[in-house]
Amino acid sequence: MFLPDAGNRVHSGPPADGQQQQWQQQQQQADGAIVSADLNGDVYPDLAVAGEAALLVALGDGFTTYPLVEIAGNAVEALTTADVDANGTTDLVAFHPGGLLSSYLNNGSGSFSTGPTSVTTATSAGLLVTADFNQDGAADLAASINGDSDVGIFMGDGAGRFTLDTLVVSVYQVRDLAVLDWDGDPIPDLVVPESPHNPVRIMSRQPSGHWATTIQAVGNGQNQGGKTFAVGDFDAQAGDDLFVAMVYTESGVLLGEEDPPVGLAFWPRKLLAGDIDGDGWADVVNVNGTQTAVLLQVRTPSAVVLTGFHAISEPGAIRIQWSAMADADHLGYILERRGPGETVFARITRELIGARNECSWLDVDVVGGRRYAYRLGAVDRRGNEQWFGPIEAEALAAGAAVAGPALRLRSAAPNPFAIEVMLELETPGNTRVVARIYDVRGHLIRTLAPGADGKPNLIRWDGRDAAGNAAPSGVYLYKLASPEAELTGKFVRVTTPAR
């Protein structure tokens, strides 16, 4: 995490005097409505900008950015990217004044045609994000609407049209909006910090279509609700985290963790995440309109990549097995257990388990017929701990047969791949498995479940993120998780840049 008051390198200050007025005008025109994506298929990032009276696109070539080109001549309140017509290109979706929700369809070269416009009851829109919330393969939308007092969920039809599915009335003004996987299921979740005193609201869509809400306290819970947040890998482990700015304190915390608050240098208007110093881990940029501060990540990358983690039921015992790839900085492992009726994990290994690529531990302090949870900690030579799990297993009665690992990977092919890759699993019975795809920085790209081609043990990834945007060429990590096991591996996506 960040080290408060020591170790963070912070730079702040306003623009130069001669640029102040121009900078503020540009900020007002594009505030909250500028997006970056590969719009013409050449693997280089391009820009779409919502101006006060037009929707503009600028195509990049990896070195420079071409001039802005107008694709729609009306004002835009909110803007996002998604493959709304499922044709393999990144389209644009814009909220216009009067509650008009319009799709602009990409022809593959970065030029756009006007697609369908959906008429909504929204009086205004401020924030717009996209994900497949109902898991039907079509891009859906979530937006802060009606003066940022409500959150509207709009379901897509796969052709660029959207209809309001759910309206969530907020207690206070919606300050930010983001999509990530908070609860570990394949369905994307919404994160909404409200102001001024509320905790962070996390919304999860249930299979029935109902949206359940979880409230997460921020700081000490005393008038320290989240104003804005940044999504990134801040704890040097795979997966997205939430770094939340607290009101009144000019500081931020990692949601759900016990790290001390981090000073933000000044009152935050917007937090952004990105690898500023090129070390492969997310940093935080704090912007308040006239000043900018950069907080650089200081935790060293993990020394361990876990490739397998299993809890195997045995008669009167549970065997924990794991395999890993570790560098010279790795020191050893800690194993913790949580028994039936217990709420916290307790350490069951007195000393560190030696740093080996293949390890096994037999836990005999269990009762047959009862279920136990385990988590594994990897410790490096500086005392940093990286945790894996939890996984669960039920101790068998005496004389029962041993079933072996509950999750195996038969194949991940083709690898490298250009269009799609298939993961074939081997699982007993109705074991629930979730697959998560990450980029090399640990950012969650997609959450998937088995069932491709009607086969319960087959997972397909089409090389796209949760919003339907094509992932660029590069190395990607996959993590397969069931209640009893975790498996990790990697594959390479290779695409041919368009010229």
Coordinates of N, CA, C and O in Angstrom, one line a residue, residues 307-310 312 321 402-412 423-428 431 433 450 457-459 478 480-482 484-488:
T307 N 0.3 -20.9 -8.9 CA -0.2 -21.6 -10.1 C -1.3 -22.7 -9.7 O -2.0 -23.1 -10.5
G308 N -1.3 -23.1 -8.4 CA -2.3 -24.0 -8.0 C -2.5 -24.0 -6.5 O -1.5 -23.9 -5.8
F309 N -3.7 -24.1 -6.0 CA -4.0 -24.1 -4.5 C -5.2 -24.9 -4.3 O -6.3 -24.6 -4.7
H310 N -5.1 -26.1 -3.6 CA -6.1 -27.1 -3.5 C -6.3 -27.5 -2.0 O -5.3 -27.6 -1.2
I312 N -7.9 -30.7 -0.3 CA -8.3 -32.1 -0.6 C -8.8 -32.8 0.6 O -8.1 -32.9 1.6
Q321 N -2.6 -28.4 -0.8 CA -1.5 -28.5 -1.7 C -1.4 -27.2 -2.5 O -2.5 -26.6 -2.9
V402 N -10.7 -41.1 -0.9 CA -10.2 -39.8 -1.2 C -10.5 -39.5 -2.7 O -10.2 -40.3 -3.6
A403 N -11.1 -38.3 -2.9 CA -11.5 -38.0 -4.3 C -10.4 -37.3 -5.1 O -10.5 -37.3 -6.3
G404 N -9.4 -36.7 -4.5 CA -8.4 -35.9 -5.2 C -8.8 -34.5 -5.4 O -9.9 -34.0 -5.0
P405 N -8.0 -33.7 -6.1 CA -8.3 -32.3 -6.3 C -9.7 -32.1 -7.0 O -10.0 -32.8 -7.9
A406 N -10.4 -31.0 -6.6 CA -11.7 -30.7 -7.1 C -11.7 -29.9 -8.4 O -12.8 -29.7 -8.9
L407 N -10.6 -29.5 -8.8 CA -10.5 -28.6 -10.0 C -9.2 -28.9 -10.7 O -8.1 -28.8 -10.2
R408 N -9.3 -29.3 -12.0 CA -8.1 -29.5 -12.9 C -8.4 -28.8 -14.2 O -9.5 -28.7 -14.7
L409 N -7.3 -28.3 -14.8 CA -7.3 -27.7 -16.1 C -6.8 -28.7 -17.1 O -5.7 -29.1 -17.1
R410 N -7.7 -29.1 -18.0 CA -7.2 -30.0 -19.1 C -6.5 -29.3 -20.2 O -5.4 -29.8 -20.6
S411 N -6.9 -28.1 -20.6 CA -6.2 -27.4 -21.7 C -6.7 -26.0 -21.7 O -7.7 -25.6 -21.2
A412 N -5.8 -25.1 -22.2 CA -6.1 -23.7 -22.5 C -5.5 -23.5 -23.9 O -4.3 -23.4 -24.1
L423 N -10.9 -22.6 -22.3 CA -10.3 -23.3 -21.1 C -11.2 -24.5 -20.8 O -12.4 -24.4 -20.6
E424 N -10.7 -25.7 -20.9 CA -11.4 -26.9 -20.6 C -11.0 -27.4 -19.2 O -9.9 -27.6 -18.9
L425 N -12.1 -27.6 -18.4 CA -11.9 -27.9 -17.0 C -12.3 -29.4 -16.7 O -13.0 -30.0 -17.5
E426 N -11.8 -29.9 -15.6 CA -12.2 -31.2 -15.1 C -12.7 -31.0 -13.6 O -11.8 -30.7 -12.8
T427 N -14.0 -31.1 -13.4 CA -14.5 -30.8 -12.1 C -15.5 -31.9 -11.8 O -16.3 -32.4 -12.6
P428 N -15.6 -32.3 -10.5 CA -16.6 -33.3 -10.1 C -18.0 -32.7 -9.8 O -18.1 -31.6 -9.3
T431 N -19.6 -28.6 -9.2 CA -18.7 -27.7 -8.6 C -18.8 -26.3 -9.3 O -18.7 -26.2 -10.5
V433 N -17.4 -22.9 -10.6 CA -16.1 -22.4 -11.0 C -16.3 -21.0 -11.6 O -17.3 -20.7 -12.3
P450 N -18.3 -21.2 -16.7 CA -18.4 -22.3 -17.6 C -19.7 -22.3 -18.3 O -20.7 -21.8 -17.8
N457 N -18.2 -27.7 -18.6 CA -16.7 -27.6 -18.2 C -15.9 -26.8 -19.2 O -14.7 -26.9 -19.2
L458 N -16.6 -26.0 -20.0 CA -15.8 -25.2 -21.0 C -16.1 -23.7 -20.9 O -17.2 -23.3 -20.7
I459 N -15.0 -23.0 -20.8 CA -15.0 -21.5 -20.7 C -14.4 -20.9 -21.9 O -13.3 -21.3 -22.3
Y478 N -5.0 -15.8 -16.2 CA -6.3 -16.3 -15.8 C -6.2 -17.0 -14.5 O -5.3 -17.6 -14.1
L480 N -8.7 -19.4 -12.1 CA -9.9 -20.3 -12.0 C -10.1 -20.6 -10.5 O -9.1 -21.0 -9.8
A481 N -11.3 -20.3 -10.0 CA -11.5 -20.5 -8.6 C -12.8 -21.3 -8.4 O -13.9 -21.0 -9.0
S482 N -12.7 -22.3 -7.5 CA -13.9 -23.0 -7.0 C -13.8 -23.0 -5.5 O -12.8 -22.5 -4.9
E484 N -13.1 -25.2 -3.5 CA -12.0 -26.0 -3.0 C -10.6 -25.8 -3.6 O -9.6 -26.4 -3.1
A485 N -10.5 -24.9 -4.6 CA -9.3 -24.8 -5.3 C -9.1 -23.5 -6.1 O -10.2 -22.9 -6.4
E486 N -7.9 -23.2 -6.4 CA -7.6 -22.0 -7.3 C -6.5 -22.5 -8.2 O -5.5 -23.1 -7.8
L487 N -6.6 -22.1 -9.5 CA -5.6 -22.4 -10.5 C -5.3 -21.1 -11.2 O -6.2 -20.3 -11.5
T488 N -4.0 -20.9 -11.6 CA -3.6 -19.7 -12.3 C -2.7 -20.1 -13.4 O -1.9 -21.0 -13.3

